[in-house]
PDB file of C-alpha atoms and ligand atoms in Angstrom:
ATOM      1  CA  MET A1281     -13.999   7.700 112.946  1.00  0.00           C
ATOM      2  CA  THR A1282     -14.561   7.664 116.718  1.00  0.00           C
ATOM      3  CA  LEU A1283     -13.082  10.341 118.963  1.00  0.00           C
ATOM      4  CA  LEU A1284     -10.614   8.022 120.688  1.00  0.00           C
ATOM      5  CA  LYS A1285      -9.472   6.531 117.403  1.00  0.00           C
ATOM      6  CA  GLU A1286      -8.918  10.034 116.034  1.00  0.00           C
ATOM      7  CA  LYS A1287      -6.713  10.910 119.029  1.00  0.00           C
ATOM      8  CA  ILE A1288      -4.719   7.687 118.657  1.00  0.00           C
ATOM      9  CA  GLU A1289      -4.123   8.449 114.984  1.00  0.00           C
ATOM     10  CA  LYS A1290      -2.418  11.674 116.080  1.00  0.00           C
ATOM     11  CA  LEU A1291       0.158   9.921 118.304  1.00  0.00           C
ATOM     12  CA  PRO A1292       3.692   9.728 116.917  1.00  0.00           C
ATOM     13  CA  SER A1293       4.410   6.537 114.967  1.00  0.00           C
ATOM     14  CA  LEU A1294       5.440   3.453 116.951  1.00  0.00           C
ATOM     15  CA  ARG A1295       8.967   3.564 115.570  1.00  0.00           C
ATOM     16  CA  THR A1296       9.290   7.232 116.595  1.00  0.00           C
ATOM     17  CA  THR A1297       8.003   6.322 120.061  1.00  0.00           C
ATOM     18  CA  VAL A1298      10.475   3.447 120.419  1.00  0.00           C
ATOM     19  CA  GLU A1299      13.328   5.740 119.388  1.00  0.00           C
ATOM     20  CA  ALA A1300      12.207   8.620 121.592  1.00  0.00           C
ATOM     21  CA  TYR A1301      12.103   6.346 124.660  1.00  0.00           C
ATOM     22  CA  GLY A1302      15.243   4.420 123.654  1.00  0.00           C
ATOM     23  CA  LEU A1303      13.363   1.149 124.081  1.00  0.00           C
ATOM     24  CA  ILE A1304      15.576  -1.800 123.248  1.00  0.00           C
ATOM     25  CA  ALA A1305      13.977  -5.236 123.641  1.00  0.00           C
ATOM     26  CA  LYS A1306      15.064  -7.410 126.580  1.00  0.00           C
ATOM     27  CA  LYS A1307      15.099 -11.141 125.943  1.00  0.00           C
ATOM     28  CA  ALA A1308      14.599 -11.977 129.608  1.00  0.00           C
ATOM     29  CA  LEU A1309      11.184 -10.263 129.462  1.00  0.00           C
ATOM     30  CA  GLY A1310      10.110 -12.145 126.331  1.00  0.00           C
ATOM     31  CA  GLN A1311      10.096  -8.905 124.361  1.00  0.00           C
ATOM     32  CA  ASN A1312       9.379  -9.229 120.643  1.00  0.00           C
ATOM     33  CA  PHE A1313       7.587  -6.071 119.654  1.00  0.00           C
ATOM     34  CA  LEU A1314       4.918  -5.593 116.999  1.00  0.00           C
ATOM     35  CA  LEU A1315       5.601  -2.285 115.301  1.00  0.00           C
ATOM     36  CA  ASP A1316       3.552  -3.003 112.177  1.00  0.00           C
ATOM     37  CA  ARG A1317       0.121  -1.458 112.516  1.00  0.00           C
ATOM     38  CA  ASN A1318      -1.321  -3.736 109.860  1.00  0.00           C
ATOM     39  CA  ILE A1319      -0.693  -6.697 112.148  1.00  0.00           C
ATOM     40  CA  THR A1320      -1.981  -5.161 115.379  1.00  0.00           C
ATOM     41  CA  ASP A1321      -5.106  -3.838 113.650  1.00  0.00           C
ATOM     42  CA  LYS A1322      -5.648  -7.224 112.004  1.00  0.00           C
ATOM     43  CA  ILE A1323      -5.477  -9.066 115.350  1.00  0.00           C
ATOM     44  CA  ILE A1324      -8.246  -6.852 116.732  1.00  0.00           C
ATOM     45  CA  ARG A1325     -10.292  -6.973 113.527  1.00  0.00           C
ATOM     46  CA  LEU A1326     -10.169 -10.778 113.364  1.00  0.00           C
ATOM     47  CA  SER A1327     -10.942 -11.161 117.069  1.00  0.00           C
ATOM     48  CA  LEU A1328     -13.953  -8.845 116.876  1.00  0.00           C
ATOM     49  CA  GLY A1329     -15.138 -10.438 113.628  1.00  0.00           C
ATOM     50  CA  ALA A1330     -14.974 -13.983 115.043  1.00  0.00           C
ATOM     51  CA  GLN A1331     -17.029 -12.810 118.027  1.00  0.00           C
ATOM     52  CA  LYS A1332     -19.482 -10.962 115.774  1.00  0.00           C
ATOM     53  CA  LEU A1333     -18.673  -7.692 117.551  1.00  0.00           C
ATOM     54  CA  SER A1334     -18.167  -4.332 115.881  1.00  0.00           C
ATOM     55  CA  ASP A1335     -16.049  -2.980 118.767  1.00  0.00           C
ATOM     56  CA  PHE A1336     -15.347  -3.529 122.467  1.00  0.00           C
ATOM     57  CA  SER A1337     -17.812  -0.913 123.717  1.00  0.00           C
ATOM     58  CA  GLY A1338     -19.429  -2.047 126.947  1.00  0.00           C
ATOM     59  CA  SER A1339     -16.495  -4.374 127.701  1.00  0.00           C
ATOM     60  CA  ASP A1340     -13.544  -4.328 130.081  1.00  0.00           C
ATOM     61  CA  VAL A1341     -10.381  -5.283 128.220  1.00  0.00           C
ATOM     62  CA  PHE A1342      -7.091  -6.409 129.804  1.00  0.00           C
ATOM     63  CA  GLU A1343      -3.747  -6.399 128.053  1.00  0.00           C
ATOM     64  CA  VAL A1344      -0.633  -8.151 129.337  1.00  0.00           C
ATOM     65  CA  GLY A1345       2.614  -6.494 128.322  1.00  0.00           C
ATOM     66  CA  SER A1346       1.916  -3.259 126.449  1.00  0.00           C
ATOM     67  CA  GLY A1347       5.587  -2.823 125.441  1.00  0.00           C
ATOM     68  CA  PRO A1348       5.834  -0.003 122.887  1.00  0.00           C
ATOM     69  CA  GLY A1349       2.016   0.122 122.754  1.00  0.00           C
ATOM     70  CA  GLY A1350       1.127  -1.007 119.228  1.00  0.00           C
ATOM     71  CA  LEU A1351      -1.471  -3.533 120.311  1.00  0.00           C
ATOM     72  CA  THR A1352      -2.604  -1.177 123.093  1.00  0.00           C
ATOM     73  CA  ARG A1353      -3.376   1.459 120.470  1.00  0.00           C
ATOM     74  CA  ALA A1354      -5.340  -1.027 118.377  1.00  0.00           C
ATOM     75  CA  ILE A1355      -7.333  -2.186 121.414  1.00  0.00           C
ATOM     76  CA  PHE A1356      -8.060   1.361 122.564  1.00  0.00           C
ATOM     77  CA  SER A1357      -9.198   2.285 119.053  1.00  0.00           C
ATOM     78  CA  ALA A1358     -11.863  -0.430 119.409  1.00  0.00           C
ATOM     79  CA  GLU A1359     -13.458   1.658 122.184  1.00  0.00           C
ATOM     80  CA  PRO A1360     -13.464  -0.609 125.247  1.00  0.00           C
ATOM     81  CA  ASN A1361     -15.401   0.711 128.190  1.00  0.00           C
ATOM     82  CA  HIS A1362     -12.175   0.339 130.133  1.00  0.00           C
ATOM     83  CA  LEU A1363      -8.677  -0.972 129.423  1.00  0.00           C
ATOM     84  CA  THR A1364      -6.315  -2.310 132.089  1.00  0.00           C
ATOM     85  CA  VAL A1365      -2.711  -2.827 131.027  1.00  0.00           C
ATOM     86  CA  VAL A1366      -0.277  -4.901 133.089  1.00  0.00           C
ATOM     87  CA  GLU A1367       3.355  -4.346 132.164  1.00  0.00           C
ATOM     88  CA  MET A1368       6.339  -5.595 134.114  1.00  0.00           C
ATOM     89  CA  ASP A1369       8.968  -3.438 132.379  1.00  0.00           C
ATOM     90  CA  GLU A1370       9.153  -0.009 133.994  1.00  0.00           C
ATOM     91  CA  ARG A1371      10.661   1.424 130.791  1.00  0.00           C
ATOM     92  CA  CYS A1372       7.333   0.860 129.008  1.00  0.00           C
ATOM     93  CA  ILE A1373       5.135   2.579 131.587  1.00  0.00           C
ATOM     94  CA  ALA A1374       5.712   6.118 130.285  1.00  0.00           C
ATOM     95  CA  ILE A1375       4.744   4.912 126.785  1.00  0.00           C
ATOM     96  CA  ALA A1376       1.509   3.436 128.147  1.00  0.00           C
ATOM     97  CA  GLN A1377       0.868   6.688 130.011  1.00  0.00           C
ATOM     98  CA  ASP A1378       0.986   8.617 126.721  1.00  0.00           C
ATOM     99  CA  ILE A1379      -1.902   6.452 125.501  1.00  0.00           C
ATOM    100  CA  GLN A1380      -3.695   6.702 128.844  1.00  0.00           C
ATOM    101  CA  SER A1381      -3.541  10.515 128.670  1.00  0.00           C
ATOM    102  CA  LEU A1382      -5.957  10.369 125.721  1.00  0.00           C
ATOM    103  CA  ALA A1383      -8.755   9.089 127.990  1.00  0.00           C
ATOM    104  CA  PRO A1384      -7.468   8.864 131.594  1.00  0.00           C
ATOM    105  CA  ASP A1385     -10.724   7.593 133.109  1.00  0.00           C
ATOM    106  CA  ARG A1386     -10.862   4.695 130.650  1.00  0.00           C
ATOM    107  CA  MET A1387      -7.415   3.193 131.189  1.00  0.00           C
ATOM    108  CA  ASP A1388      -5.428   1.867 134.136  1.00  0.00           C
ATOM    109  CA  ILE A1389      -1.787   0.820 134.115  1.00  0.00           C
ATOM    110  CA  ILE A1390      -0.393  -1.738 136.537  1.00  0.00           C
ATOM    111  CA  ASN A1391       3.409  -1.874 136.665  1.00  0.00           C
ATOM    112  CA  GLY A1392       3.801  -5.473 137.796  1.00  0.00           C
ATOM    113  CA  ASP A1393       3.835  -9.183 137.085  1.00  0.00           C
ATOM    114  CA  ALA A1394       0.684 -10.388 135.315  1.00  0.00           C
ATOM    115  CA  LEU A1395       1.111 -13.798 136.972  1.00  0.00           C
ATOM    116  CA  LYS A1396       0.248 -12.097 140.250  1.00  0.00           C
ATOM    117  CA  VAL A1397      -2.793 -10.171 139.000  1.00  0.00           C
ATOM    118  CA  ASP A1398      -6.239 -11.760 139.193  1.00  0.00           C
ATOM    119  CA  PHE A1399      -8.142 -10.210 136.278  1.00  0.00           C
ATOM    120  CA  SER A1400     -11.294 -12.096 137.190  1.00  0.00           C
ATOM    121  CA  THR A1401     -11.755  -9.781 140.195  1.00  0.00           C
ATOM    122  CA  ILE A1402     -11.107  -6.484 138.383  1.00  0.00           C
ATOM    123  CA  GLY A1403     -13.794  -4.550 136.526  1.00  0.00           C
ATOM    124  CA  HIS A1404     -16.968  -6.028 135.124  1.00  0.00           C
ATOM    125  CA  THR A1405     -18.187  -8.619 132.660  1.00  0.00           C
ATOM    126  CA  PRO A1406     -17.917  -8.882 129.742  1.00  0.00           C
ATOM    127  CA  ARG A1407     -14.139  -9.110 130.180  1.00  0.00           C
ATOM    128  CA  HIS A1408     -11.719  -9.762 127.329  1.00  0.00           C
ATOM    129  CA  ILE A1409      -7.978 -10.430 127.576  1.00  0.00           C
ATOM    130  CA  ILE A1410      -5.809  -9.523 124.603  1.00  0.00           C
ATOM    131  CA  SER A1411      -2.053 -10.022 124.515  1.00  0.00           C
ATOM    132  CA  ASN A1412       1.018 -10.636 122.455  1.00  0.00           C
ATOM    133  CA  LEU A1413       2.218 -12.818 125.310  1.00  0.00           C
ATOM    134  CA  PRO A1414       5.748 -12.838 126.713  1.00  0.00           C
ATOM    135  CA  TYR A1415       6.693 -16.333 125.520  1.00  0.00           C
ATOM    136  CA  ASN A1416       8.498 -17.295 128.720  1.00  0.00           C
ATOM    137  CA  VAL A1417       5.317 -17.126 130.835  1.00  0.00           C
ATOM    138  CA  SER A1418       2.637 -17.724 128.192  1.00  0.00           C
ATOM    139  CA  VAL A1419       1.556 -21.188 129.393  1.00  0.00           C
ATOM    140  CA  PRO A1420       1.382 -20.374 133.142  1.00  0.00           C
ATOM    141  CA  LEU A1421      -0.644 -17.249 132.305  1.00  0.00           C
ATOM    142  CA  LEU A1422      -3.005 -19.272 130.117  1.00  0.00           C
ATOM    143  CA  PHE A1423      -3.505 -21.946 132.807  1.00  0.00           C
ATOM    144  CA  GLY A1424      -4.449 -19.228 135.308  1.00  0.00           C
ATOM    145  CA  TRP A1425      -7.060 -17.715 132.985  1.00  0.00           C
ATOM    146  CA  LEU A1426      -8.478 -21.087 131.932  1.00  0.00           C
ATOM    147  CA  LYS A1427      -9.178 -21.833 135.576  1.00  0.00           C
ATOM    148  CA  SER A1428     -11.385 -18.737 135.890  1.00  0.00           C
ATOM    149  CA  MET A1429     -12.799 -18.880 132.368  1.00  0.00           C
ATOM    150  CA  GLY A1430     -16.337 -18.131 133.581  1.00  0.00           C
ATOM    151  CA  CYS A1431     -15.217 -14.538 134.183  1.00  0.00           C
ATOM    152  CA  PHE A1432     -14.063 -13.945 130.603  1.00  0.00           C
ATOM    153  CA  GLN A1433     -15.892 -13.570 127.330  1.00  0.00           C
ATOM    154  CA  SER A1434     -12.771 -14.128 125.267  1.00  0.00           C
ATOM    155  CA  LEU A1435      -8.994 -14.422 125.298  1.00  0.00           C
ATOM    156  CA  THR A1436      -7.152 -13.285 122.172  1.00  0.00           C
ATOM    157  CA  LEU A1437      -3.583 -14.454 122.635  1.00  0.00           C
ATOM    158  CA  MET A1438      -0.424 -14.639 120.573  1.00  0.00           C
ATOM    159  CA  PHE A1439       1.802 -17.639 121.301  1.00  0.00           C
ATOM    160  CA  GLN A1440       4.843 -19.175 119.694  1.00  0.00           C
ATOM    161  CA  LYS A1441       3.331 -21.405 116.994  1.00  0.00           C
ATOM    162  CA  GLU A1442       4.687 -24.547 118.645  1.00  0.00           C
ATOM    163  CA  VAL A1443       2.696 -23.714 121.824  1.00  0.00           C
ATOM    164  CA  ALA A1444      -0.417 -22.834 119.813  1.00  0.00           C
ATOM    165  CA  ASP A1445      -0.142 -26.213 118.064  1.00  0.00           C
ATOM    166  CA  ARG A1446      -0.073 -27.941 121.455  1.00  0.00           C
ATOM    167  CA  ILE A1447      -3.181 -26.049 122.586  1.00  0.00           C
ATOM    168  CA  LEU A1448      -5.111 -26.992 119.434  1.00  0.00           C
ATOM    169  CA  ALA A1449      -3.763 -30.565 119.179  1.00  0.00           C
ATOM    170  CA  PRO A1450      -6.278 -33.383 118.706  1.00  0.00           C
ATOM    171  CA  ILE A1451      -5.800 -36.790 120.355  1.00  0.00           C
ATOM    172  CA  LYS A1452      -3.314 -39.255 118.874  1.00  0.00           C
ATOM    173  CA  THR A1453      -0.832 -36.549 117.938  1.00  0.00           C
ATOM    174  CA  LYS A1454       2.566 -35.862 119.478  1.00  0.00           C
ATOM    175  CA  ASP A1455       1.495 -32.337 120.442  1.00  0.00           C
ATOM    176  CA  TYR A1456      -1.514 -33.488 122.491  1.00  0.00           C
ATOM    177  CA  GLY A1457      -0.980 -32.958 126.209  1.00  0.00           C
ATOM    178  CA  ARG A1458      -1.985 -31.146 129.392  1.00  0.00           C
ATOM    179  CA  VAL A1459      -2.465 -27.723 127.835  1.00  0.00           C
ATOM    180  CA  SER A1460      -4.619 -29.181 124.998  1.00  0.00           C
ATOM    181  CA  ILE A1461      -6.826 -30.982 127.523  1.00  0.00           C
ATOM    182  CA  LEU A1462      -7.545 -28.067 129.866  1.00  0.00           C
ATOM    183  CA  SER A1463      -7.963 -25.628 126.952  1.00  0.00           C
ATOM    184  CA  GLN A1464     -10.375 -27.910 125.123  1.00  0.00           C
ATOM    185  CA  LEU A1465     -12.396 -28.777 128.249  1.00  0.00           C
ATOM    186  CA  GLN A1466     -12.945 -25.093 129.057  1.00  0.00           C
ATOM    187  CA  CYS A1467     -13.020 -23.348 125.686  1.00  0.00           C
ATOM    188  CA  SER A1468     -13.697 -23.424 122.022  1.00  0.00           C
ATOM    189  CA  VAL A1469     -10.339 -22.449 120.556  1.00  0.00           C
ATOM    190  CA  GLU A1470      -9.747 -21.189 117.034  1.00  0.00           C
ATOM    191  CA  LYS A1471      -6.695 -19.919 115.218  1.00  0.00           C
ATOM    192  CA  LEU A1472      -7.104 -16.357 113.933  1.00  0.00           C
ATOM    193  CA  MET A1473      -3.782 -16.076 112.120  1.00  0.00           C
ATOM    194  CA  ASP A1474      -0.158 -17.157 111.902  1.00  0.00           C
ATOM    195  CA  VAL A1475       2.422 -14.384 112.145  1.00  0.00           C
ATOM    196  CA  SER A1476       5.827 -14.525 110.483  1.00  0.00           C
ATOM    197  CA  PRO A1477       8.994 -13.819 112.531  1.00  0.00           C
ATOM    198  CA  ASP A1478       9.793 -10.768 110.423  1.00  0.00           C
ATOM    199  CA  CYS A1479       6.702  -8.947 111.736  1.00  0.00           C
ATOM    200  CA  PHE A1480       8.450  -8.556 115.112  1.00  0.00           C
ATOM    201  CA  VAL A1481      11.326  -6.433 116.401  1.00  0.00           C
ATOM    202  CA  PRO A1482      13.577  -8.223 117.117  1.00  0.00           C
ATOM    203  CA  ALA A1483      12.544 -11.152 114.905  1.00  0.00           C
ATOM    204  CA  PRO A1484      12.163 -14.369 116.914  1.00  0.00           C
ATOM    205  CA  LYS A1485      13.468 -17.650 115.472  1.00  0.00           C
ATOM    206  CA  VAL A1486       9.990 -19.146 115.135  1.00  0.00           C
ATOM    207  CA  TRP A1487       6.525 -18.352 113.776  1.00  0.00           C
ATOM    208  CA  SER A1488       3.733 -17.205 116.093  1.00  0.00           C
ATOM    209  CA  SER A1489      -0.024 -17.803 116.086  1.00  0.00           C
ATOM    210  CA  VAL A1490      -2.949 -15.814 117.439  1.00  0.00           C
ATOM    211  CA  LEU A1491      -5.659 -17.905 119.087  1.00  0.00           C
ATOM    212  CA  LEU A1492      -9.150 -16.948 120.209  1.00  0.00           C
ATOM    213  CA  PHE A1493     -10.503 -18.750 123.293  1.00  0.00           C
ATOM    214  CA  ARG A1494     -14.175 -18.581 124.183  1.00  0.00           C
ATOM    215  CA  PRO A1495     -15.675 -20.281 127.257  1.00  0.00           C
ATOM    216  CA  LEU A1496     -17.816 -23.342 126.672  1.00  0.00           C
ATOM    217  CA  GLU A1497     -21.347 -23.263 128.065  1.00  0.00           C
ATOM    218  CA  LYS A1498     -20.592 -25.886 130.721  1.00  0.00           C
ATOM    219  CA  LEU A1499     -17.371 -25.100 132.543  1.00  0.00           C
ATOM    220  CA  LEU A1500     -15.412 -27.314 134.927  1.00  0.00           C
ATOM    221  CA  THR A1501     -15.831 -26.849 138.668  1.00  0.00           C
ATOM    222  CA  GLU A1502     -12.797 -25.958 140.784  1.00  0.00           C
ATOM    223  CA  ASP A1503     -12.706 -29.519 142.096  1.00  0.00           C
ATOM    224  CA  GLN A1504     -12.777 -30.976 138.565  1.00  0.00           C
ATOM    225  CA  ILE A1505      -9.907 -28.693 137.523  1.00  0.00           C
ATOM    226  CA  VAL A1506      -7.772 -29.807 140.472  1.00  0.00           C
ATOM    227  CA  LYS A1507      -8.409 -33.464 139.618  1.00  0.00           C
ATOM    228  CA  ILE A1508      -7.748 -33.041 135.890  1.00  0.00           C
ATOM    229  CA  GLU A1509      -4.481 -31.255 136.625  1.00  0.00           C
ATOM    230  CA  LYS A1510      -3.354 -33.961 139.025  1.00  0.00           C
ATOM    231  CA  LEU A1511      -4.268 -36.826 136.706  1.00  0.00           C
ATOM    232  CA  THR A1512      -2.755 -35.332 133.562  1.00  0.00           C
ATOM    233  CA  GLN A1513       0.414 -34.434 135.445  1.00  0.00           C
ATOM    234  CA  ILE A1514       0.870 -38.081 136.430  1.00  0.00           C
ATOM    235  CA  VAL A1515       0.126 -39.697 133.061  1.00  0.00           C
ATOM    236  CA  PHE A1516       1.904 -37.188 130.823  1.00  0.00           C
ATOM    237  CA  ALA A1517       5.052 -37.432 132.948  1.00  0.00           C
ATOM    238  CA  GLN A1518       5.302 -40.876 131.315  1.00  0.00           C
ATOM    239  CA  ARG A1519       3.513 -40.248 128.023  1.00  0.00           C
ATOM    240  CA  ARG A1520       4.850 -43.380 126.311  1.00  0.00           C
ATOM    241  CA  LYS A1521       3.533 -45.657 129.080  1.00  0.00           C
ATOM    242  CA  MET A1522       0.134 -47.360 129.134  1.00  0.00           C
ATOM    243  CA  ILE A1523      -2.091 -45.991 131.885  1.00  0.00           C
ATOM    244  CA  ARG A1524      -2.126 -49.474 133.463  1.00  0.00           C
ATOM    245  CA  GLN A1525       1.491 -48.704 134.327  1.00  0.00           C
ATOM    246  CA  SER A1526       1.444 -44.981 135.127  1.00  0.00           C
ATOM    247  CA  LEU A1527      -1.704 -45.257 137.311  1.00  0.00           C
ATOM    248  CA  LYS A1528      -0.978 -48.619 138.907  1.00  0.00           C
ATOM    249  CA  GLY A1529      -0.961 -47.099 142.407  1.00  0.00           C
ATOM    250  CA  PHE A1530      -4.722 -46.419 142.254  1.00  0.00           C
ATOM    251  CA  ALA A1531      -6.807 -49.263 143.673  1.00  0.00           C
ATOM    252  CA  THR A1532      -9.963 -48.217 141.772  1.00  0.00           C
ATOM    253  CA  LEU A1533      -8.208 -47.868 138.401  1.00  0.00           C
ATOM    254  CA  GLU A1534     -10.009 -50.728 136.664  1.00  0.00           C
ATOM    255  CA  SER A1535     -13.551 -49.616 137.520  1.00  0.00           C
ATOM    256  CA  ALA A1536     -12.778 -45.917 136.931  1.00  0.00           C
ATOM    257  CA  ALA A1537     -11.323 -46.681 133.499  1.00  0.00           C
ATOM    258  CA  GLN A1538     -14.353 -48.788 132.655  1.00  0.00           C
ATOM    259  CA  LYS A1539     -16.722 -45.935 133.587  1.00  0.00           C
ATOM    260  CA  ALA A1540     -14.715 -43.595 131.352  1.00  0.00           C
ATOM    261  CA  ASN A1541     -14.699 -46.148 128.530  1.00  0.00           C
ATOM    262  CA  ILE A1542     -10.909 -46.308 128.587  1.00  0.00           C
ATOM    263  CA  LEU A1543      -8.779 -49.419 128.096  1.00  0.00           C
ATOM    264  CA  LEU A1544      -5.886 -49.879 130.511  1.00  0.00           C
ATOM    265  CA  THR A1545      -3.629 -50.487 127.532  1.00  0.00           C
ATOM    266  CA  MET A1546      -4.214 -46.943 126.243  1.00  0.00           C
ATOM    267  CA  ARG A1547      -1.492 -44.317 126.336  1.00  0.00           C
ATOM    268  CA  PRO A1548      -2.411 -40.788 127.506  1.00  0.00           C
ATOM    269  CA  GLU A1549      -2.351 -39.321 124.001  1.00  0.00           C
ATOM    270  CA  GLU A1550      -5.192 -41.714 122.990  1.00  0.00           C
ATOM    271  CA  ILE A1551      -7.563 -40.474 125.703  1.00  0.00           C
ATOM    272  CA  THR A1552      -9.960 -37.624 124.864  1.00  0.00           C
ATOM    273  CA  PRO A1553     -10.403 -34.600 127.166  1.00  0.00           C
ATOM    274  CA  GLN A1554     -13.906 -35.807 128.101  1.00  0.00           C
ATOM    275  CA  GLN A1555     -12.590 -39.276 128.952  1.00  0.00           C
ATOM    276  CA  PHE A1556      -9.890 -37.687 131.119  1.00  0.00           C
ATOM    277  CA  LEU A1557     -12.601 -35.787 132.956  1.00  0.00           C
ATOM    278  CA  LEU A1558     -14.587 -38.971 133.625  1.00  0.00           C
ATOM    279  CA  LEU A1559     -11.467 -40.853 134.652  1.00  0.00           C
ATOM    280  CA  ALA A1560     -10.393 -38.064 137.012  1.00  0.00           C
ATOM    281  CA  GLU A1561     -13.833 -37.912 138.632  1.00  0.00           C
ATOM    282  CA  ASN A1562     -13.994 -41.661 139.200  1.00  0.00           C
ATOM    283  CA  LEU A1563     -10.384 -42.180 140.207  1.00  0.00           C
ATOM    284  CA  LEU A1564      -9.465 -39.254 142.487  1.00  0.00           C
TER     285      LEU A1564
HETATM  286  N1  SAM B1212       2.315  -5.791 123.311  1.00  0.00           N
HETATM  287  C1  SAM B1212       3.645  -5.432 122.873  1.00  0.00           C
HETATM  288  C2  SAM B1212       3.759  -5.659 121.371  1.00  0.00           C
HETATM  289  O1  SAM B1212       2.946  -6.437 120.841  1.00  0.00           O
HETATM  290  O2  SAM B1212       4.646  -5.064 120.765  1.00  0.00           O
HETATM  291  C3  SAM B1212       4.744  -6.178 123.608  1.00  0.00           C
HETATM  292  C4  SAM B1212       4.676  -7.700 123.488  1.00  0.00           C
HETATM  293  S1  SAM B1212       6.112  -8.517 124.132  1.00  0.00           S
HETATM  294  C5  SAM B1212       5.962 -10.068 123.319  1.00  0.00           C
HETATM  295  C6  SAM B1212       5.631  -8.964 125.784  1.00  0.00           C
HETATM  296  C7  SAM B1212       5.498  -7.828 126.779  1.00  0.00           C
HETATM  297  O3  SAM B1212       5.153  -8.381 128.059  1.00  0.00           O
HETATM  298  C8  SAM B1212       6.761  -7.024 127.004  1.00  0.00           C
HETATM  299  O4  SAM B1212       6.468  -5.651 126.946  1.00  0.00           O
HETATM  300  C9  SAM B1212       7.239  -7.423 128.402  1.00  0.00           C
HETATM  301  O5  SAM B1212       7.913  -6.388 129.100  1.00  0.00           O
HETATM  302  C10 SAM B1212       5.936  -7.779 129.085  1.00  0.00           C
HETATM  303  N2  SAM B1212       6.067  -8.782 130.156  1.00  0.00           N
HETATM  304  C11 SAM B1212       6.957  -9.810 130.252  1.00  0.00           C
HETATM  305  N3  SAM B1212       6.698 -10.564 131.322  1.00  0.00           N
HETATM  306  C12 SAM B1212       5.614 -10.005 131.940  1.00  0.00           C
HETATM  307  C13 SAM B1212       4.870 -10.322 133.102  1.00  0.00           C
HETATM  308  N4  SAM B1212       5.163 -11.398 133.858  1.00  0.00           N
HETATM  309  N5  SAM B1212       3.840  -9.518 133.439  1.00  0.00           N
HETATM  310  C14 SAM B1212       3.520  -8.429 132.679  1.00  0.00           C
HETATM  311  N6  SAM B1212       4.183  -8.097 131.562  1.00  0.00           N
HETATM  312  C15 SAM B1212       5.209  -8.861 131.192  1.00  0.00           C
END
């Protein structure tokens, strides 16, 4: 057992910690806590295994929303070079500080809104983000990270299962949409596990899923991302309409669609991410 792991083992149990700090979950902050060590350890084990890593040594890891610290403990036990935790809820900062005190020079705590923190400029590559995401901001956070995917080696993220299904959705399914397209253009995405509601305190109404995102070799340029976002926003606002209708304001639609091998009678859910990229480049 490593030194850090040994120290973490000696911390009071998560339930004792939650009681000692009187931490009661707040719905407005998307708080559904993981107090079962089997689950938090499994998330890290599966993420490392899928990446063929034995630990996070040499890496900078970022966690959004440490809460009572279960996942933080599991991450820290995997020996990252450095861990940065961003937590909005002041009540959870003292709990994170207890973990930080085990190796102060290897952990930073930011008490703030993760939507306002640019992880791509903090620390060094390889960077990994790991989070049981607050469900109310999970998609905006993901969009932000996807846009700077070149700065990350992996994202290991827990979403509500319905959101995870949208991210993984193939074309011609009702779940396919903007988040599937940007995710699949930037990353290989795989599901690591589904998690039942009764693993959380309090139990949410729905299942959750943990996904692993890894950057593809060829990433989109900033300009391509802007165009993809604009195009998908327009067509998915009217997802039942043929693109002939939703894009009728564009004079070059016919030639752009031809170059992307798209028929004007297609609906957005029939168009692959790669075709969207070609269409966006030729149309906008
Ligand atoms: N990691 C903990 C766990 O697994 O038990 C907590 C997960 S809970 C689903 C989400 C956490 O994110 C909460 O601790 C919440 O306070 C925090 N949070 C919510 N919105 C946030 C934001 N915009 N920026 C940073 N943290 C946020």
